Short mmCIF file of C-alpha atoms and ligand atoms in Angstrom, two decimals:
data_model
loop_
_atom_site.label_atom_id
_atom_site.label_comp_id
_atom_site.label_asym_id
_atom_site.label_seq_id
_atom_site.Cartn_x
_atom_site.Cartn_y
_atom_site.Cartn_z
CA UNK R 1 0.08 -1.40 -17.34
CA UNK R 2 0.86 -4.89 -15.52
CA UNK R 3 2.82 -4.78 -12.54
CA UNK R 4 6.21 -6.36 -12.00
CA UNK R 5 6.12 -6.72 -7.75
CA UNK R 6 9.43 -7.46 -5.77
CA UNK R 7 8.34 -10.02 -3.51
CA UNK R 8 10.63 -10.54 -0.67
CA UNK R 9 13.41 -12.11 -0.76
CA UNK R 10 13.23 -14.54 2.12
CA UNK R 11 10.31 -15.92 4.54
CA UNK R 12 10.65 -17.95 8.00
CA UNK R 13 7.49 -19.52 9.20
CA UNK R 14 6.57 -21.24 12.24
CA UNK R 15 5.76 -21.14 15.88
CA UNK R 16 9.18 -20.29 17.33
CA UNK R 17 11.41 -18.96 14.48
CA UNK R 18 12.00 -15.88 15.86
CA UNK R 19 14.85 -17.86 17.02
CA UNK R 20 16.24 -18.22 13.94
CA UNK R 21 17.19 -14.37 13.49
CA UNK R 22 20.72 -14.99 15.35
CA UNK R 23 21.90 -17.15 12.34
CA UNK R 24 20.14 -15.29 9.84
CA UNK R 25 21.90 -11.55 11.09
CA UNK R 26 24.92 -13.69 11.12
CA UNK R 27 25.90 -13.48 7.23
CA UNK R 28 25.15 -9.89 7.18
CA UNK R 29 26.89 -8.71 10.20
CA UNK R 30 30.10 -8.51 8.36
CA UNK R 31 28.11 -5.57 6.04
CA UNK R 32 28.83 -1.67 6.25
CA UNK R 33 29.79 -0.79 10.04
CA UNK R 34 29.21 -4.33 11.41
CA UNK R 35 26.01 -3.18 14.24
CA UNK R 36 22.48 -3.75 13.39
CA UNK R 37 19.67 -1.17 14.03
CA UNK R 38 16.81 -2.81 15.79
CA UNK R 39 13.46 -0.85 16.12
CA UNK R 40 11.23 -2.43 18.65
CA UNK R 41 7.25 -2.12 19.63
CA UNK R 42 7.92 -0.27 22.92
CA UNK R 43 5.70 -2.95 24.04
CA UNK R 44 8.37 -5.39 23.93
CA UNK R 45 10.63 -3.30 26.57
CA UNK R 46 10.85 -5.39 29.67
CA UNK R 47 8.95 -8.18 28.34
CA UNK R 48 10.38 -11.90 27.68
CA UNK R 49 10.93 -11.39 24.12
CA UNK R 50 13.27 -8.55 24.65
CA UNK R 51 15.62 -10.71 26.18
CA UNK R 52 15.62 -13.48 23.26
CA UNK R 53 16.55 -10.48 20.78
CA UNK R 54 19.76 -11.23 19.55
CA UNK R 55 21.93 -7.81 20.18
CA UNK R 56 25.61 -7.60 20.04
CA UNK R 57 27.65 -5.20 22.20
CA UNK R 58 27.98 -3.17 19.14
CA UNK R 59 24.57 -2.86 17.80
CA UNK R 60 21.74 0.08 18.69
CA UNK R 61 18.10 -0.96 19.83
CA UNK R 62 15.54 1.46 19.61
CA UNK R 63 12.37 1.09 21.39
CA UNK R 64 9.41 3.15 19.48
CA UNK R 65 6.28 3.98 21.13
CA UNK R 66 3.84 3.69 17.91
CA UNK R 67 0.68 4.66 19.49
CA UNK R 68 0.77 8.56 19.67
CA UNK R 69 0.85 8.62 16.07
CA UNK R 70 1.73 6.34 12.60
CA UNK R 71 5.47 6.84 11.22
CA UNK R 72 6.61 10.63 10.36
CA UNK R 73 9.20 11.53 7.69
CA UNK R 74 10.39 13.33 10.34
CA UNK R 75 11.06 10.66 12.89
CA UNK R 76 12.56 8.37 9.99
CA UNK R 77 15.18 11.64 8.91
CA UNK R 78 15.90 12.36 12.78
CA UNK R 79 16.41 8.38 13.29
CA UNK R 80 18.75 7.97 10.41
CA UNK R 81 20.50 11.42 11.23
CA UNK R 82 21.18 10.10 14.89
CA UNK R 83 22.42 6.42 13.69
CA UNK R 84 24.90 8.27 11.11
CA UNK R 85 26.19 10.71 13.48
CA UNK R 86 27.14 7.73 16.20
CA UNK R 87 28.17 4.69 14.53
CA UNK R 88 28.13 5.27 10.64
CA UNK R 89 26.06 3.04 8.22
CA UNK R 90 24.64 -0.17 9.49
CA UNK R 91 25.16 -3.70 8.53
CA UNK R 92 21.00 -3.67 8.46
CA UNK R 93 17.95 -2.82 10.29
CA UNK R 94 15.55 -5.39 12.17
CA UNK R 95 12.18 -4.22 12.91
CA UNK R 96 9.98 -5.83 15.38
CA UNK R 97 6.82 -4.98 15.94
CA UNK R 98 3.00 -4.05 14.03
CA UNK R 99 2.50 -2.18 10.43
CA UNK R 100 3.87 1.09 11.96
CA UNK R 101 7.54 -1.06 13.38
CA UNK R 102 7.61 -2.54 10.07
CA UNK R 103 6.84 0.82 8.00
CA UNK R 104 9.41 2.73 10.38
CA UNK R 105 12.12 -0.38 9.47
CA UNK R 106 11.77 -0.13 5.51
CA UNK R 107 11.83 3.63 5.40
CA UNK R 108 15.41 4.33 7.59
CA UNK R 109 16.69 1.68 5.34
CA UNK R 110 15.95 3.46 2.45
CA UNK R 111 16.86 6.37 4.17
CA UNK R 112 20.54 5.54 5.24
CA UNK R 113 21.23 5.70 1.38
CA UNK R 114 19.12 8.63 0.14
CA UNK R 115 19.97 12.15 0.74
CA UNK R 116 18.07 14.64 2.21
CA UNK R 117 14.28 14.40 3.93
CA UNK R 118 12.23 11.48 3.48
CA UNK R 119 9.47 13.95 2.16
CA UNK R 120 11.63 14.25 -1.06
CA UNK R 121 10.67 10.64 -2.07
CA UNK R 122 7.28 10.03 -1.15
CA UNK R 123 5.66 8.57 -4.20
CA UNK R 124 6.67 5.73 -6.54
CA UNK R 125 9.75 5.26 -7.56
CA UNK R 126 11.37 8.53 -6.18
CA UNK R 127 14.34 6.80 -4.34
CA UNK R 128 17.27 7.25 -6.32
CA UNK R 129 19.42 3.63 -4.54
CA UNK R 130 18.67 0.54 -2.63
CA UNK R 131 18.24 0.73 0.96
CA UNK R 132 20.48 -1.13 3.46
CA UNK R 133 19.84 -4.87 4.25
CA UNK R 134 15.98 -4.97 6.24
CA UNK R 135 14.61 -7.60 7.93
CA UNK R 136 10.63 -7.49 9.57
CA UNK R 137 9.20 -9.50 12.34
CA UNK R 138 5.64 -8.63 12.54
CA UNK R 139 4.18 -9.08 16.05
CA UNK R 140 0.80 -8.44 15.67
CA UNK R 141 -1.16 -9.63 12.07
CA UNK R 142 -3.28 -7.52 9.58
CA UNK R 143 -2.03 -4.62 7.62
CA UNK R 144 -0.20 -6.72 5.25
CA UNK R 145 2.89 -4.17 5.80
CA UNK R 146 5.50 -7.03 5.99
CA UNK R 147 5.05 -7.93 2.26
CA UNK R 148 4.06 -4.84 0.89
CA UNK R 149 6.24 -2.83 -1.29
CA UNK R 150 5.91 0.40 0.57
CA UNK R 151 6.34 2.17 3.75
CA UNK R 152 3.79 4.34 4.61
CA UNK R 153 4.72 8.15 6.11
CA UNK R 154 2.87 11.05 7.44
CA UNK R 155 4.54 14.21 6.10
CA UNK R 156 4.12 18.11 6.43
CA UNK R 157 1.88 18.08 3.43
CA UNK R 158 0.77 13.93 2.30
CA UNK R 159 0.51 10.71 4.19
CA UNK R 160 2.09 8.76 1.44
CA UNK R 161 4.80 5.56 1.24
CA UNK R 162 7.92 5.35 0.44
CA UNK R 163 7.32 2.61 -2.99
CA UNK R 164 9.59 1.17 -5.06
CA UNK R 165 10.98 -2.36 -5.44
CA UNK R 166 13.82 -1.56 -2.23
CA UNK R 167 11.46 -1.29 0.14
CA UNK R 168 10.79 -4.52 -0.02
CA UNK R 169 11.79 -6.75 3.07
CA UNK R 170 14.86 -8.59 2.49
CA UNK R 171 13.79 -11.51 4.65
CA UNK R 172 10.55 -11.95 7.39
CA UNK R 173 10.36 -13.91 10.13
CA UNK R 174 6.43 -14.86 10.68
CA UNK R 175 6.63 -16.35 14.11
CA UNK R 176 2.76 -16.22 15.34
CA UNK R 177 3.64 -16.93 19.10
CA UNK R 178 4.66 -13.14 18.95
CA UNK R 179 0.96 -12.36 18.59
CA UNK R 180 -0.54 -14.05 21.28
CA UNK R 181 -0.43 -11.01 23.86
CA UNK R 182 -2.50 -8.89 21.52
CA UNK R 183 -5.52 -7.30 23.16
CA UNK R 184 -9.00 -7.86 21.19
CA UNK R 185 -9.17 -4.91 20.08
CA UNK R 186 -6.11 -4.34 17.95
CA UNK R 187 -6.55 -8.21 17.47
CA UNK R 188 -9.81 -7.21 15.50
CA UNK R 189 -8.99 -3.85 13.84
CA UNK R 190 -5.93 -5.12 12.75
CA UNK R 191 -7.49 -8.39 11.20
CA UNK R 192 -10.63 -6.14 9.69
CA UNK R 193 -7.51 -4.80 7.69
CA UNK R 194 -7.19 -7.52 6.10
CA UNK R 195 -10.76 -8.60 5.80
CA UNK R 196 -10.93 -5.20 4.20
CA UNK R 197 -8.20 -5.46 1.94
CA UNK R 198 -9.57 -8.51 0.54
CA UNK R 199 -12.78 -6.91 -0.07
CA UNK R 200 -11.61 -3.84 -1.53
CA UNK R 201 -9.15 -5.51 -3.92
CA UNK R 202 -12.53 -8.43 -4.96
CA UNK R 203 -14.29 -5.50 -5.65
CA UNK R 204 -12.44 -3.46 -8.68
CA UNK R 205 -12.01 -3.42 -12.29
CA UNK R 206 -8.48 -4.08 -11.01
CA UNK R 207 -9.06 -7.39 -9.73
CA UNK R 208 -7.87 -10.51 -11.13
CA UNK R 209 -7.41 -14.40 -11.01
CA UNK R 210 -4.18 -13.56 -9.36
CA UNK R 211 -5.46 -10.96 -6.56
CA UNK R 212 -8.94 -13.03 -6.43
CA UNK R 213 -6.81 -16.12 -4.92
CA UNK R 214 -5.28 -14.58 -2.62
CA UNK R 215 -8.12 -12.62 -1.35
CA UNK R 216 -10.37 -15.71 -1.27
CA UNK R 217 -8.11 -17.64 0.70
CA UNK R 218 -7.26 -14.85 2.97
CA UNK R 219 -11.14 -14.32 3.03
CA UNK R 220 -11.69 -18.02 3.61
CA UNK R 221 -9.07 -17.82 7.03
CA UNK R 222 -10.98 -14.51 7.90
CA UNK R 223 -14.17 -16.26 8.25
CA UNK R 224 -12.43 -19.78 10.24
CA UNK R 225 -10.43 -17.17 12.82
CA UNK R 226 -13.82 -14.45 13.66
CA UNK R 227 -16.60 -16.50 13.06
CA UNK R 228 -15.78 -19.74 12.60
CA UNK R 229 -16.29 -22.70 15.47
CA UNK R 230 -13.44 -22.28 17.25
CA UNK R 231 -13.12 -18.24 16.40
CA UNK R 232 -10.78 -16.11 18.96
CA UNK R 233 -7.59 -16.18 19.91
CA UNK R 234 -5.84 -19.29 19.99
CA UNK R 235 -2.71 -20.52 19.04
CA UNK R 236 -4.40 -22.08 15.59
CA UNK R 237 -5.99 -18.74 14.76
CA UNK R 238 -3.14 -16.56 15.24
CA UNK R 239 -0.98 -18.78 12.56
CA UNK R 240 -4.20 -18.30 10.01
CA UNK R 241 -4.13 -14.51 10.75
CA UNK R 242 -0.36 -14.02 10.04
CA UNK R 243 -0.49 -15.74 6.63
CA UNK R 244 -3.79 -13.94 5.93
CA UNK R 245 -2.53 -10.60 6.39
CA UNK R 246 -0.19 -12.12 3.93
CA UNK R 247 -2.27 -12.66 1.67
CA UNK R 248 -4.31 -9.69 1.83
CA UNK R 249 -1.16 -7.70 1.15
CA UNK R 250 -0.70 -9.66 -1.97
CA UNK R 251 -4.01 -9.77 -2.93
CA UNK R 252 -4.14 -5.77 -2.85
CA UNK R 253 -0.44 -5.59 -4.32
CA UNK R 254 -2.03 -6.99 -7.73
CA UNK R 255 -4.82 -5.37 -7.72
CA UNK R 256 -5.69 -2.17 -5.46
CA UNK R 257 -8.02 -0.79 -1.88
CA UNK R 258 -10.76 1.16 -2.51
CA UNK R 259 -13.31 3.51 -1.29
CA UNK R 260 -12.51 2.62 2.68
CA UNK R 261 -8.82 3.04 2.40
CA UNK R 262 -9.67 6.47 0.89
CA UNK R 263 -11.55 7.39 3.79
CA UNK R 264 -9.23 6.42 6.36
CA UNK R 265 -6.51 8.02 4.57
CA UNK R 266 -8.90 11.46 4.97
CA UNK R 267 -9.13 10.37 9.16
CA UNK R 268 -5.46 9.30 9.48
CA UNK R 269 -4.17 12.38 8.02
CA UNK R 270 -6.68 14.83 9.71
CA UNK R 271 -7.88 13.33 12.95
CA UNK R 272 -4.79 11.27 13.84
CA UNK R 273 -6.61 8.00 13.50
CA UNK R 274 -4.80 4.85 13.26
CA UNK R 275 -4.93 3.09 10.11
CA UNK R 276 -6.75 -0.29 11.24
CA UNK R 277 -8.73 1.91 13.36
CA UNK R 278 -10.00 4.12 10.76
CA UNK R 279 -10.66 1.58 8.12
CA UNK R 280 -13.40 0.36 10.72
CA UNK R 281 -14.66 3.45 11.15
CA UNK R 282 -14.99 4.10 7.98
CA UNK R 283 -16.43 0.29 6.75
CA UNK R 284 -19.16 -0.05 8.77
CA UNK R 285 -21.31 2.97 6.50
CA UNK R 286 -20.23 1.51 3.18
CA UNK R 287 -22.69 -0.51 2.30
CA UNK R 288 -23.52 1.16 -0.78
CA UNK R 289 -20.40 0.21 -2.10
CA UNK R 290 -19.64 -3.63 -0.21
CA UNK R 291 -23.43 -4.35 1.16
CA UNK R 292 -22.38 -7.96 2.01
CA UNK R 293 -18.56 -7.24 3.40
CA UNK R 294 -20.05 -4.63 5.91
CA UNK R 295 -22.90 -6.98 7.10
CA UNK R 296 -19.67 -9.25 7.74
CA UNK R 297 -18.03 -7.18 9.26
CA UNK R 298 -20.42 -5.87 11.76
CA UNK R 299 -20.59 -9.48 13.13
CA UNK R 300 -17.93 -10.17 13.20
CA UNK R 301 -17.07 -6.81 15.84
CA UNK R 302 -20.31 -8.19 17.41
CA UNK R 303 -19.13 -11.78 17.28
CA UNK R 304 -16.22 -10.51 19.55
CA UNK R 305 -17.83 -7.74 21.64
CA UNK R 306 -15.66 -4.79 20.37
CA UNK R 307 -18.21 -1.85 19.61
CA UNK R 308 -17.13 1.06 17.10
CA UNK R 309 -17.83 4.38 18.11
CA UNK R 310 -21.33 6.17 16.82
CA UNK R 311 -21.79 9.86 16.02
CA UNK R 312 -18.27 10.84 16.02
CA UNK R 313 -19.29 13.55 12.64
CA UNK R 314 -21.36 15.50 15.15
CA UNK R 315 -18.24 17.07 16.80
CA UNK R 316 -16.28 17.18 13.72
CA UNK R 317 -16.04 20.70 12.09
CA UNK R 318 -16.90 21.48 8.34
CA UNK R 319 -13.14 22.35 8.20
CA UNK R 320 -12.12 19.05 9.65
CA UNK R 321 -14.79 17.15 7.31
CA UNK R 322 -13.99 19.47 4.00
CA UNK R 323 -9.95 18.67 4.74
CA UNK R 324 -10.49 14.67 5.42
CA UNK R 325 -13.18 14.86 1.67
CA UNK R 326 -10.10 16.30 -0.16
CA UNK R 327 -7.36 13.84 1.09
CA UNK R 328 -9.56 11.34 0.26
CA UNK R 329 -10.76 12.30 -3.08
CA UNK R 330 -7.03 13.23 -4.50
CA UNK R 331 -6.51 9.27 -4.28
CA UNK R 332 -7.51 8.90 -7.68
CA UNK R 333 -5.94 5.49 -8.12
CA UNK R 334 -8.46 3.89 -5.03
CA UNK R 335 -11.61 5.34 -6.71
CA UNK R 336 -10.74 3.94 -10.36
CA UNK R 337 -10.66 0.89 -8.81
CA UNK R 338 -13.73 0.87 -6.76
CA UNK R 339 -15.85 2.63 -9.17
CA UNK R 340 -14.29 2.73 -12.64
CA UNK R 341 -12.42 5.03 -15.17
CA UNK R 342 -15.85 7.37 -14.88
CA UNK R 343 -15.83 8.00 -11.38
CA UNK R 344 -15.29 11.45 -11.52
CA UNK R 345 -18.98 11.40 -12.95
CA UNK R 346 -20.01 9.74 -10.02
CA UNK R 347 -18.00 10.51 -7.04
CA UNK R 348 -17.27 14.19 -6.29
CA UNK R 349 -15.55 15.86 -2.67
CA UNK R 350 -19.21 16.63 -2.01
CA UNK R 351 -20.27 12.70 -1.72
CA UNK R 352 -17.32 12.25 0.09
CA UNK R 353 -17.76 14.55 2.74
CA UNK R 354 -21.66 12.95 2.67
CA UNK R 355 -19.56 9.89 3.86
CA UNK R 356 -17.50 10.84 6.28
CA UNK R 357 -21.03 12.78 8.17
CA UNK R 358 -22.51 8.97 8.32
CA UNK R 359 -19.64 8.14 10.69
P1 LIG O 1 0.84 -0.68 15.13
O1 LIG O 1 2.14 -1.12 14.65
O2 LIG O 1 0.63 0.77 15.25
O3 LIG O 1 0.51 -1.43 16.48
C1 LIG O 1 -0.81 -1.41 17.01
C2 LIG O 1 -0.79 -1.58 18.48
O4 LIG O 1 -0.54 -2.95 18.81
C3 LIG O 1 0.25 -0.77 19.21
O5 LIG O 1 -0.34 -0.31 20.40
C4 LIG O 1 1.33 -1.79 19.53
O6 LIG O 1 2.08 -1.42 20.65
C5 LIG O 1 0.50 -3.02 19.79
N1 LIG O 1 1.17 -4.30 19.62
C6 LIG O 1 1.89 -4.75 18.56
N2 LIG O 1 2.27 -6.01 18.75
C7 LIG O 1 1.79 -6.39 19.95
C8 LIG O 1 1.84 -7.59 20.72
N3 LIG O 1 2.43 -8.70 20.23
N4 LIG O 1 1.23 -7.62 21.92
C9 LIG O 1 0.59 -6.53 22.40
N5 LIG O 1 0.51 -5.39 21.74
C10 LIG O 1 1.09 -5.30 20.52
O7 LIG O 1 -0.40 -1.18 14.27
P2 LIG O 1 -0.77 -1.87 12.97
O8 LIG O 1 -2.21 -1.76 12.96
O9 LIG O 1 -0.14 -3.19 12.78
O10 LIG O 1 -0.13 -0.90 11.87
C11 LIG O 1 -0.63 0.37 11.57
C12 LIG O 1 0.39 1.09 10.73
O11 LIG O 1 0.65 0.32 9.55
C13 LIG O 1 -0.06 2.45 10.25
O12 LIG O 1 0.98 3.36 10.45
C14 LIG O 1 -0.34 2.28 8.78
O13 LIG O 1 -0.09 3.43 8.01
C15 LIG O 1 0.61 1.18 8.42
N6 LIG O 1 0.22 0.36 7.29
C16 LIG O 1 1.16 0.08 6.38
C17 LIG O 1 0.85 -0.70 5.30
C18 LIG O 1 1.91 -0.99 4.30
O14 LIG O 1 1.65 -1.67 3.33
N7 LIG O 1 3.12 -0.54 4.48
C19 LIG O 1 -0.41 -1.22 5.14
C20 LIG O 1 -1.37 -0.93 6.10
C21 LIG O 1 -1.05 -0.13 7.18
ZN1 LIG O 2 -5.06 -1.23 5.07
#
């Protein structure tokens, strides 16, 4: 019933430490087939920071354009299918980028070691040995994916992580300089992730004096970095953001999301939505479930000019809706949480789809 969480096994933080990953590969180069596997934000290509990554004639960089769509099994087996077929087993994989970079990293080192398609071990505790050494440097702050213990996938049939107490990052650099080029936008969707995390995981019969602190203080830096006196982008903020997100993750880890992550689950899978993305989408017409979080949320979006999109449900087809209401409602553990052991008495794939037509 309580959980036992693998938290990871080393943290960096500070303005600047990305610098510290040359030592830090270092001891591990020595590992497996002596290269490293970097996966980089395709953002990155060209830019300054591409230059200060510290590759080795031997070692294989992959840029990864995440925005078409969030991390397939399939692009994790054809990754670790093309890395074995060239060079053998890596010393370890650096990933550098947001939630999806980080996600993509965890999974192919789980995946160098585990036979057959990553859709064979989506669930908990399905992968049958450790991954190969990992290492995440998050560029951009929110979905909490550099602590958490799971890499989420989009499969033929479930978008579902990869969970066990491997996936866990073996070390993290949190060097908030990387975050400064971040456009509003993402700056606020991603953040709402964890604003929404926090209030998701406050509001559960899961919660508890371990998840509250971390959700109040991540709530607390929430407030300072979006509405706060000197709210938006600066230097100060974006260190407050990364160890929010941080927290958020934590807070969630102990306790659990609810009713919003189920809904952007149903968009993600469906519509193609990205995760931040959706959860917005989905927040702003909860509040018969988290009245005061949505009010909170709204100004903050308002705070920073970033409008969400209205009427979307109008174009969406009963198909589309029915298929998003039954993603959402098989995520049994999220609705126990939000609602309690009874929800099936009160929440049924009709309500749900009543939901999604608010958005
Ligand atoms: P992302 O990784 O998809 O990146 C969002 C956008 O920001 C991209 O366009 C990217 O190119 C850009 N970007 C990243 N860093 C930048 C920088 N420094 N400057 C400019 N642009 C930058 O987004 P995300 O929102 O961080 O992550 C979403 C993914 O995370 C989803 O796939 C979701 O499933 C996953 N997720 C995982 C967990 C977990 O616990 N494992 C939790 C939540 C979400
Ligand atoms: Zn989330």
């Amino acid at each position: 019933m309580h959980k036992n969480f693998k938290n990871i096994d080393k943290v960096v933080f500070g303005r600047g430490s990305f610098s510290e990953m040359e030592n830090i590969l270092a001891e591990k180069r020595n590992e497996n087939n002596r290269f490293f596997l970097f996966v980089v934000d395709n953002y990155f290509k060209g830019k300054d920071l591409e230059k200060r990554i510290p590759v080795k004639p031997e070692d294989i960089v992959r840029f990864i354009d995440v925005d078409p769509h969030e991390p397939t099994t399939e692009q994790i087996d054809n990754l670790r299918d093309e890395v074995l077929a060239a060079k053998g087993l890596p010393a370890g994989v650096v990933g550098i980028g947001g939630g999806s970079i980080m996600d993509i990293a965890k999974a192919v080192s789980l995946m160098f070691t585990n036979e057959g398609s990553s859709t064979l071990y989506q669930g908990l505790n399905l992968l049958k040995k450790p991954g190969i050494y990992h290492l995440g440097v998050p560029t951009i702050s929110g979905t909490g994916a550099e602590v958490s213990m799971t890499a989420v996938l989009t499969g033929p049939v479930k978008k579902l992580g990869l969970k066990c107490d491997w996936t866990v990052f073996n070390q993290v650099i949190l060097d908030s300089e990387l975050t400064a080029s971040v456009p509003v936008d993402k700056w606020l969707y991603a953040g709402m992730d964890t604003y929404i995390h926090c209030i998701e995981s406050e509001n559960g019969i899961l919660n508890n004096a371990y998840s509250h602190a971390y959700a109040e203080q991540a709530l607390k830096l929430c407030r300072e970095i979006y509405l706060g006196e000197h709210a938006g982008q600066t230097p100060d903020n974006d260190d407050k953001l990364m160890v929010a997100s941080m927290m958020g993750g934590l807070s969630l880890t102990y306790s659990e999301v609810g009713v919003c992550h189920a809904l952007s689950y149903g968009l993600s899978k469906i519509l193609g939505d990205k995760h931040c993305y959706a959860n917005c989408l989905a927040f702003q017409h909860l509040e018969d479930y988290y009245e005061e979080g949505v009010k909170e949320l709204k100004k903050m979006l308002a705070t920073h000019k970033v409008q969400l999109p209205q009427g979307l449900a109008k174009n969406w087809t009963d198909e589309q809706i029915a298929a998003m209401a039954e993603v959402a409602y098989n995520l049994p553990h999220m609705w126990n949480h939000a609602i309690g052991t009874d929800w099936k008495e009160k929440v049924s794939v009709d309500t749900i789809k009543e939901l999604y037509k608010r958005m």
